[in-house]
PDB file of C-alpha atoms in Angstrom:
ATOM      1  CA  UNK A 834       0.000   0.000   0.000  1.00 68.00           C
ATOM      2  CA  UNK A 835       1.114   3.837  -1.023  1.00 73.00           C
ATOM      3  CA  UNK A 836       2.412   5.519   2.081  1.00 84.00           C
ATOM      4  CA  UNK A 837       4.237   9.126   2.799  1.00 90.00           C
ATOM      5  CA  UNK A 838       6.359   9.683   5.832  1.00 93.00           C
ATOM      6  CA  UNK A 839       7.493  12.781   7.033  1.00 94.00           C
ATOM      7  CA  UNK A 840      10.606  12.631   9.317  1.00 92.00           C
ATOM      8  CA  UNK A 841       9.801  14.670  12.309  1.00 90.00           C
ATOM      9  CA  UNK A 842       6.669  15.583  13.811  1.00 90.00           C
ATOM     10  CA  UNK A 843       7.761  18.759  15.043  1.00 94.00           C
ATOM     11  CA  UNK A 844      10.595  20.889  13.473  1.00 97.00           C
ATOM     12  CA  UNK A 845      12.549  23.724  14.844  1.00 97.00           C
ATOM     13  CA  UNK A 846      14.224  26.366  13.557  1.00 97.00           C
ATOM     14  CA  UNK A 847      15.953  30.000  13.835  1.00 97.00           C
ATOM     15  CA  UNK A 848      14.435  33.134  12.592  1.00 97.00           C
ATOM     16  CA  UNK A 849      16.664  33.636   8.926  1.00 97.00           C
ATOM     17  CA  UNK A 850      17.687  29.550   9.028  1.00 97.00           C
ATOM     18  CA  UNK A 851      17.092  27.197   6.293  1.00 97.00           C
ATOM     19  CA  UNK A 852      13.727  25.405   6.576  1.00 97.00           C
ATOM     20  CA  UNK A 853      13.906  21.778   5.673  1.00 98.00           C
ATOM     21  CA  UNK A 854      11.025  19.360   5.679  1.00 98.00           C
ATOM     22  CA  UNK A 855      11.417  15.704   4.511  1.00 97.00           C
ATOM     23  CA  UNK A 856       8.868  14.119   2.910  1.00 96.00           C
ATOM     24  CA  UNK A 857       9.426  10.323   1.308  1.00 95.00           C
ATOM     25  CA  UNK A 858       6.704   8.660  -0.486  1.00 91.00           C
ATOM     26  CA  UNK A 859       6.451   4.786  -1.265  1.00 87.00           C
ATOM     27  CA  UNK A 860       6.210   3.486  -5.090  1.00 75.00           C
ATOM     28  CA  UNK A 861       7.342   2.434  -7.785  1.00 70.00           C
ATOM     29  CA  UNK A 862       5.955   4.634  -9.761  1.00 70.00           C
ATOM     30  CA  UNK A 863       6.225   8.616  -9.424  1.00 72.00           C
ATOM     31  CA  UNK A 864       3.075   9.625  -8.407  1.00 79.00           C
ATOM     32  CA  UNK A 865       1.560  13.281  -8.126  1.00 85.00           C
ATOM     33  CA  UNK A 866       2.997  15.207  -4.693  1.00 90.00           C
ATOM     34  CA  UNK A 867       1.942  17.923  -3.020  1.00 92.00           C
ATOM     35  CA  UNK A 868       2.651  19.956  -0.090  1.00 95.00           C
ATOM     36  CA  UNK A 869       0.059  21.890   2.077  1.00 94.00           C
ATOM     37  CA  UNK A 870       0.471  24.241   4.880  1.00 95.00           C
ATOM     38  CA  UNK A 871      -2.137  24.424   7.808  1.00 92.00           C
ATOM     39  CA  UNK A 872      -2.277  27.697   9.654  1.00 90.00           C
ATOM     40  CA  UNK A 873      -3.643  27.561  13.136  1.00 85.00           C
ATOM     41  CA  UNK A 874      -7.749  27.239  13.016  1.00 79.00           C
ATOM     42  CA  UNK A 875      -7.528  26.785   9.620  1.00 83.00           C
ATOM     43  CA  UNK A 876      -7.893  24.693   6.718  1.00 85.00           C
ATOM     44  CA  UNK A 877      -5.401  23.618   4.184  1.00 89.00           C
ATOM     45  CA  UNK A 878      -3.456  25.162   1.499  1.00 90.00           C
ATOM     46  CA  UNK A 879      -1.697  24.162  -1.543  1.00 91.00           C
ATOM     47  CA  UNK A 880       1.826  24.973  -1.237  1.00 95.00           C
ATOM     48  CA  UNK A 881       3.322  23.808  -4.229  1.00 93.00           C
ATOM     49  CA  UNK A 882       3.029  20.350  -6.769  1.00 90.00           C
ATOM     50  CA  UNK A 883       4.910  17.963  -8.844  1.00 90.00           C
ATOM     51  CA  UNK A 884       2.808  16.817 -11.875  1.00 83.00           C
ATOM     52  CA  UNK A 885       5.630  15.203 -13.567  1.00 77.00           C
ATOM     53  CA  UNK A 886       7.132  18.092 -15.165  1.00 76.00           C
ATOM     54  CA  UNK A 887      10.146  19.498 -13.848  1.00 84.00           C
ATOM     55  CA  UNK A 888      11.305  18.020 -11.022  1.00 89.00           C
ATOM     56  CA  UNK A 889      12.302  21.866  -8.807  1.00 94.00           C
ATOM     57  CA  UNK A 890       8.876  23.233  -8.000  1.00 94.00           C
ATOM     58  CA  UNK A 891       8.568  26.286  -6.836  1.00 95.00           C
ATOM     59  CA  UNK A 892       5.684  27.383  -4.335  1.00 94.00           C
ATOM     60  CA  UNK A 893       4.256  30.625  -2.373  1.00 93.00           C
ATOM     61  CA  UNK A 894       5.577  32.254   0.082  1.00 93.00           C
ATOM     62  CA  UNK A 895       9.251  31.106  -0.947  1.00 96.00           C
ATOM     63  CA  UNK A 896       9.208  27.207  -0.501  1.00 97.00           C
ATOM     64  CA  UNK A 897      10.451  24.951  -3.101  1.00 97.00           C
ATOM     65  CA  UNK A 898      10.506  21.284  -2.799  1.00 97.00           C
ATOM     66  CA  UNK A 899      12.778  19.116  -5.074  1.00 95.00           C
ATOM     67  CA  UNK A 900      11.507  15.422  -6.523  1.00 93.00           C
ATOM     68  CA  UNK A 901      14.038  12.878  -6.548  1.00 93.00           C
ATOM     69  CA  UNK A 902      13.118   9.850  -7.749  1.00 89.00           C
ATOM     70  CA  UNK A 903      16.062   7.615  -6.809  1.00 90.00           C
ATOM     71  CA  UNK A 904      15.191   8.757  -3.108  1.00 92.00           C
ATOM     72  CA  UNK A 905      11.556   8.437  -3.483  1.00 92.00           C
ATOM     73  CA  UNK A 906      11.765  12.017  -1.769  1.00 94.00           C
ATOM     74  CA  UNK A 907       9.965  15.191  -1.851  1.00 95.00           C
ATOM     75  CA  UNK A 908      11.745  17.117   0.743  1.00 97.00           C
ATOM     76  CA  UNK A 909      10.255  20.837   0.958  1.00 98.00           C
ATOM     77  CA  UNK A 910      13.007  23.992   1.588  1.00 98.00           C
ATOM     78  CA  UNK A 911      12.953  27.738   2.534  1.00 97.00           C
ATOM     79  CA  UNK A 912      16.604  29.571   2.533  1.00 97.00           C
ATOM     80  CA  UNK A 913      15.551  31.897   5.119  1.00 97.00           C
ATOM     81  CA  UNK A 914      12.160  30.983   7.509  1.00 97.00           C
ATOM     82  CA  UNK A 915       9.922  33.874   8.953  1.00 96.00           C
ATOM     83  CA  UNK A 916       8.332  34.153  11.721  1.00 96.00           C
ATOM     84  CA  UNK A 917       4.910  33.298   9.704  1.00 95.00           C
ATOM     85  CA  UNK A 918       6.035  30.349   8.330  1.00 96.00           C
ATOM     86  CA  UNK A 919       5.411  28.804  11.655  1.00 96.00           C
ATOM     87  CA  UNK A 920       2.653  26.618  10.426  1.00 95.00           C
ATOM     88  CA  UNK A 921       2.026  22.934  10.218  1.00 94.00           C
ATOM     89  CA  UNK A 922       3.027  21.038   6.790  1.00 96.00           C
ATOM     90  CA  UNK A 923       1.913  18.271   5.189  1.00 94.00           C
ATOM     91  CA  UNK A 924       3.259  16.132   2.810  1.00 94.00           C
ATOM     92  CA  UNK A 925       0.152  13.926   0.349  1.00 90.00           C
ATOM     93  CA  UNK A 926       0.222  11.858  -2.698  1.00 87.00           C
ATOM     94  CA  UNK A 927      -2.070  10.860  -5.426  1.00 80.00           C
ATOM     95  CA  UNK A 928      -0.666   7.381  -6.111  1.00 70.00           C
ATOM     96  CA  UNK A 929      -1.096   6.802 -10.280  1.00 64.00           C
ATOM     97  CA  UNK A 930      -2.635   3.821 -10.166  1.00 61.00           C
ATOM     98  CA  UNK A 931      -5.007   4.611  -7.426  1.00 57.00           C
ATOM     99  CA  UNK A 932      -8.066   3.409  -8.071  1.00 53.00           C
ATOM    100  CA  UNK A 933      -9.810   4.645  -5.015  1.00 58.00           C
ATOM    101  CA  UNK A 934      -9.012   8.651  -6.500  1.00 62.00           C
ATOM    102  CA  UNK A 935      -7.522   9.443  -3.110  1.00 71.00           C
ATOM    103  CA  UNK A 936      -4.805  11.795  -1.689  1.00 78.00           C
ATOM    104  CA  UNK A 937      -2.346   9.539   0.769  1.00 83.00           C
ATOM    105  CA  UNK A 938      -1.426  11.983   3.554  1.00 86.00           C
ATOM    106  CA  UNK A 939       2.099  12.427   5.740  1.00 89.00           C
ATOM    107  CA  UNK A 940       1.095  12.412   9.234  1.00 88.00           C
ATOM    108  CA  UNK A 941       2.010  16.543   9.706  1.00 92.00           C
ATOM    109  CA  UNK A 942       5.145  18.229  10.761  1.00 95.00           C
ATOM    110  CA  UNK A 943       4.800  21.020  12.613  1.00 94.00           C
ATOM    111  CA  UNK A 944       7.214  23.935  12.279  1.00 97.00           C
ATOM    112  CA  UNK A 945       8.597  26.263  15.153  1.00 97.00           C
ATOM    113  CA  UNK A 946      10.532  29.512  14.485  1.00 97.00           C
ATOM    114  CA  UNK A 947      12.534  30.562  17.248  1.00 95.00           C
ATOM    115  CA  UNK A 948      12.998  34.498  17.201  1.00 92.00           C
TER     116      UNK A 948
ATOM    117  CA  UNK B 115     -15.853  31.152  -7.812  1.00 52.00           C
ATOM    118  CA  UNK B 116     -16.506  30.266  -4.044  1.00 71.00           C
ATOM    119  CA  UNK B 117     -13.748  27.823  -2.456  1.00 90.00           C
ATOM    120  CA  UNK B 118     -15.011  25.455  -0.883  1.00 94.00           C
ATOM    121  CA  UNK B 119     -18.101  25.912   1.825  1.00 95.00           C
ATOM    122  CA  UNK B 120     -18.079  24.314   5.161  1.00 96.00           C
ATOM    123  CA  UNK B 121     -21.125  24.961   7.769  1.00 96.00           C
ATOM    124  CA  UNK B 122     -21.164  25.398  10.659  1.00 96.00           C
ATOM    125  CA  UNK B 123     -17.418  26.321  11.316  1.00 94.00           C
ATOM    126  CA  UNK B 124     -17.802  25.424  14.906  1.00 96.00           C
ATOM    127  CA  UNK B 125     -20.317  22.826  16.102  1.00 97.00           C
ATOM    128  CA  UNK B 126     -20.711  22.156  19.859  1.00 97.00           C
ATOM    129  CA  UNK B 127     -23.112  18.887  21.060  1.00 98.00           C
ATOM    130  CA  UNK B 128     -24.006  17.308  23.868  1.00 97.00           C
ATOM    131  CA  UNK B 129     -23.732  13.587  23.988  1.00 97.00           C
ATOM    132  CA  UNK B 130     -25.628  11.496  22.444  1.00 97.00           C
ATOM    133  CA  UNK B 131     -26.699  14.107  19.878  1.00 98.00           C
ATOM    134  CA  UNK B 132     -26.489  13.874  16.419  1.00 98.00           C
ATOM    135  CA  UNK B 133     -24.148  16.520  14.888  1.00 98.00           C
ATOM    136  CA  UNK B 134     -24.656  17.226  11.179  1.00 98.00           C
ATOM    137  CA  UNK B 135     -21.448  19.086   9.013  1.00 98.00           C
ATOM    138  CA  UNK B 136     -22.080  20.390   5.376  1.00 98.00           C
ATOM    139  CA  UNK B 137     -19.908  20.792   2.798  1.00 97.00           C
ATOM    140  CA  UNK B 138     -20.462  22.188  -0.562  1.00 96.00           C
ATOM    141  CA  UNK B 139     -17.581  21.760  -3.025  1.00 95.00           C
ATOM    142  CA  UNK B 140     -16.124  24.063  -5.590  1.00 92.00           C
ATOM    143  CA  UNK B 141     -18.022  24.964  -8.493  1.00 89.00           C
ATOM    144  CA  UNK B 142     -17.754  22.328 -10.946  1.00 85.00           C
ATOM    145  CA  UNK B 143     -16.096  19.824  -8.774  1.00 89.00           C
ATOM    146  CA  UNK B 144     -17.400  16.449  -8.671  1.00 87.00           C
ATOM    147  CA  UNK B 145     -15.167  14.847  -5.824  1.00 89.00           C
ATOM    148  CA  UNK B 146     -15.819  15.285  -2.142  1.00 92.00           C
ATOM    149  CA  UNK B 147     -13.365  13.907   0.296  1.00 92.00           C
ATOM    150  CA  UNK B 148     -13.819  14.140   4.197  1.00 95.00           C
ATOM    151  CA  UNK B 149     -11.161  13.880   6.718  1.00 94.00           C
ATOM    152  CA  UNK B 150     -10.975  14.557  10.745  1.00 95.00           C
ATOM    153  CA  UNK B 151      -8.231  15.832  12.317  1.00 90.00           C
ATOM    154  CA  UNK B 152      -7.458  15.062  15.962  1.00 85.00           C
ATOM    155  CA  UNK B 153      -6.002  17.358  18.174  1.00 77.00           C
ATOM    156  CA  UNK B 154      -2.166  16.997  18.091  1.00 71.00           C
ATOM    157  CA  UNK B 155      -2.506  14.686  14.511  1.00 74.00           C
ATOM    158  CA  UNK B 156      -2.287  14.797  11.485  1.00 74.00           C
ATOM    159  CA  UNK B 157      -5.331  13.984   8.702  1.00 83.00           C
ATOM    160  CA  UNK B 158      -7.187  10.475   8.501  1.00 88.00           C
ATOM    161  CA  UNK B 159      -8.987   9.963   5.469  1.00 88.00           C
ATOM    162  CA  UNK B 160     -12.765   9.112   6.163  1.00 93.00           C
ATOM    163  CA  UNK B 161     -14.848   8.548   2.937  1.00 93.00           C
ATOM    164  CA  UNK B 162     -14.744   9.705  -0.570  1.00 90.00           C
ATOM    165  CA  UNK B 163     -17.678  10.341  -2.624  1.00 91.00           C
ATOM    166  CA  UNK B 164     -18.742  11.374  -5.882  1.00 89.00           C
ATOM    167  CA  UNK B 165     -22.615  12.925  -6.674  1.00 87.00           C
ATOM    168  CA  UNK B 166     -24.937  10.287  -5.857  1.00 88.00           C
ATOM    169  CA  UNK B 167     -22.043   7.547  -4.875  1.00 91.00           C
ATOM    170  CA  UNK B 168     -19.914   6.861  -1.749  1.00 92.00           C
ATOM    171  CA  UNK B 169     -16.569   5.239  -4.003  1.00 87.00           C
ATOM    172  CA  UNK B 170     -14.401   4.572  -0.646  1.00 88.00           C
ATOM    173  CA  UNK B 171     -15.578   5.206   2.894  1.00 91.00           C
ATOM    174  CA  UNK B 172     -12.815   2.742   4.013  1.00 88.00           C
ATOM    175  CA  UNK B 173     -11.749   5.324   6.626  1.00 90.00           C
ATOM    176  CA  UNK B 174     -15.524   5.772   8.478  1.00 93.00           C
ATOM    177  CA  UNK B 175     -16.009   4.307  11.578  1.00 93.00           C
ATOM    178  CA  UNK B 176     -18.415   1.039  11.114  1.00 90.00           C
ATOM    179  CA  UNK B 177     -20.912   2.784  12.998  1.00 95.00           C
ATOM    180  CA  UNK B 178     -22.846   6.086  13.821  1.00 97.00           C
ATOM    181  CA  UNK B 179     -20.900   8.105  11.037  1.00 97.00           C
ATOM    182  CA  UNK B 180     -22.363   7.891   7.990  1.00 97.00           C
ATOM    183  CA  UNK B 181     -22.061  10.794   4.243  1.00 97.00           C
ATOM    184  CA  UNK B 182     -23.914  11.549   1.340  1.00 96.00           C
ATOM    185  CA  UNK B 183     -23.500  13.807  -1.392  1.00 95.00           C
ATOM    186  CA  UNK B 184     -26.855  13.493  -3.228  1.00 92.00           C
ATOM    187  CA  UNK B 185     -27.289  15.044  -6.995  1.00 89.00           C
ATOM    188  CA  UNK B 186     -28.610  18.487  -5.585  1.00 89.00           C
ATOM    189  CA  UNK B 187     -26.825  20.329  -2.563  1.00 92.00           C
ATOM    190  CA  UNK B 188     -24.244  19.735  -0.278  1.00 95.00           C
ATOM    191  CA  UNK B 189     -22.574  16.833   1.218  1.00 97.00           C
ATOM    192  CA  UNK B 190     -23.543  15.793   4.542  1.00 98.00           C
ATOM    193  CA  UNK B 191     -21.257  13.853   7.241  1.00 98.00           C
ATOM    194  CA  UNK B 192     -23.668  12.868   9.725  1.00 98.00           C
ATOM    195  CA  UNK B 193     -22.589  11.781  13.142  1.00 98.00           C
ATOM    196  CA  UNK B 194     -25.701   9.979  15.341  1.00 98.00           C
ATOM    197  CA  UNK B 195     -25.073   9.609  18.815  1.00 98.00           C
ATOM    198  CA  UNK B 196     -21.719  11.173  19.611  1.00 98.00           C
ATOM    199  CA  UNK B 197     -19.491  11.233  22.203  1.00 97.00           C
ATOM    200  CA  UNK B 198     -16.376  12.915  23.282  1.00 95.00           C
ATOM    201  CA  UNK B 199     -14.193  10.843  21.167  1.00 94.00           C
ATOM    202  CA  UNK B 200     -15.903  12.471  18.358  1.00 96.00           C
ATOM    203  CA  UNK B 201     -14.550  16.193  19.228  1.00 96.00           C
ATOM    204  CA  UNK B 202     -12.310  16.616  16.324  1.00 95.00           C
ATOM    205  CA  UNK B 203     -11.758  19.102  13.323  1.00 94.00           C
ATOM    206  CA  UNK B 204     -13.582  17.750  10.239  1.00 97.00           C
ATOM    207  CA  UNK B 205     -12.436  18.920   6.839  1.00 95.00           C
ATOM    208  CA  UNK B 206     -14.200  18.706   3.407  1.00 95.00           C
ATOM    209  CA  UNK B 207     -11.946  18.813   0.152  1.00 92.00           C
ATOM    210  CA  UNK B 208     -13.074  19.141  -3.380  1.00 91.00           C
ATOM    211  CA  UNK B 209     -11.595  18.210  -6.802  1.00 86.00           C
ATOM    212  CA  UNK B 210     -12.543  18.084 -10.538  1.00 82.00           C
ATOM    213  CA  UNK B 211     -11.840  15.134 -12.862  1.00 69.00           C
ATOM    214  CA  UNK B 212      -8.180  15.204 -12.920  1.00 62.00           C
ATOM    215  CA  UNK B 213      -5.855  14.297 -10.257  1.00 58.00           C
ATOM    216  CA  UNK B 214      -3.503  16.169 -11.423  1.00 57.00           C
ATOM    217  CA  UNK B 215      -4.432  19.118  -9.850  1.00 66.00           C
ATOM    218  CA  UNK B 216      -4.687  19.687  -5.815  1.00 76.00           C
ATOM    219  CA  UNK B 217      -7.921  19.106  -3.570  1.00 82.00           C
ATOM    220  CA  UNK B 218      -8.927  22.514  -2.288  1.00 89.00           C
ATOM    221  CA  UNK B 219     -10.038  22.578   1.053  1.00 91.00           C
ATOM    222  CA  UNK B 220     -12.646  24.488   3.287  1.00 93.00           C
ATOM    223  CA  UNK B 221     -12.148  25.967   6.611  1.00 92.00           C
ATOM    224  CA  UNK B 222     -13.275  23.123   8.615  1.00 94.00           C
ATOM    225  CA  UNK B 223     -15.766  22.150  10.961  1.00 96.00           C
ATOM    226  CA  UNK B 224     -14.741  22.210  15.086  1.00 95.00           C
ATOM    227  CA  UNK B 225     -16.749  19.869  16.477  1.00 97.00           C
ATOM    228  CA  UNK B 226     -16.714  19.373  20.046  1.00 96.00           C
ATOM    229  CA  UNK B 227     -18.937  17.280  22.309  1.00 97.00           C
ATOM    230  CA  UNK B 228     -19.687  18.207  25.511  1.00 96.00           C
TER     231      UNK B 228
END
């Protein structure tokens, strides 16, 4: 069965630090990734998406997130973190050959900026 | 276009109640997926359906919970009977036809039993 595990359920970094966020995934074939960001009391929010085309995405609010497919990874990056990216971040997948049509979520990591 | 519409945004019942969360899905979006969200954890699918048709509710508990998202208005997670366990955030996402693009999501719905 597809599964996506993010390393670290809670994340802490400095004001200005590089934000890193792992993300690995489980198959054999690439599926579609995404990553959301869940502000407190709120829903979700796309950060950014790999479809299959180039394998650097770039997001909002200055994230990126590379695919590597000999890592099965989908690790998501910020050079410098702000205080409002403290947030909670979550890596899914829509497997390619899922017949059930359904997003396969990380379990969350949330992220702590330390002024 | 509207995102996606979740009602009421916070829900507060007494035991034993039934507790009824609405979602209505982007315009032209034929895929409703519900998920809860426990305090401190991270999503858990529940059920997916599409207009008329519950395709996987593999994630619902076996009883009390129950969705529909009939041809006209919105979907419907209905909860008989709950109990504390039940206090969670419930979220509703929509997509179109493709997977290739993201599920949007509404606000949520805080449910909390009392």
């Amino acid at each position: 069965a597809q599964s996506v595990t993010q390393l670290g359920s809670h994340v802490s970094v400095s004001e200005g630090a590089l934000v890193l966020l792992r993300c690995n995934y489980s198959s054999s074939v690439p599926p579609y990734l995404f990553w959301y960001v869940q502000y407190p009391n709120q829903g979700l929010q796309l950060l950014l998406k790999y479809t299959s085309a180039a394998t650097l995405v770039k997001g909002i609010n200055g994230f990126e997130a590379e695919f590597k497919k000999s890592e099965t990874s989908f690790h998501l990056t910020k050079p410098s973190a702000h205080m409002s990216d403290a947030a909670e971040y979550f890596c899914a997948v829509w497997p390619p050959m899922d017949s059930n049509y359904q997003l396969i979520w990380g379990a969350g990591t949330k992220l702590i900026i330390k002024p | 276009n509207a995102g996606v519409m979740q009602n009421p945004r916070h829900l507060v019942r007494r035991r034993g109640q039934e507790a009824r969360l609405r979602c209505s899905p982007m315009k032209g979006h034929s895929h409703v997926y519900w998920y809860r969200q426990l305090p401190e954890e991270g999503l858990k699918f529940m059920v997916y359906l599409q207009k008329e048709n519950i395709i996987d509710e593999s994630g619902m508990p076996k009883e009390r919970f129950s969705a529909e998202f009939p041809k006209e208005g919105p979907s419907i997670l209905r909860i008989q009977q709950v109990v504390r366990g039940d206090s969670a955030a419930y979220f509703c996402a929509s997509s179109p036809e493709t997977r290739t693009t993201e599920a949007f999501f509404g606000q949520g719905t805080r449910l909390t039993v009392v």
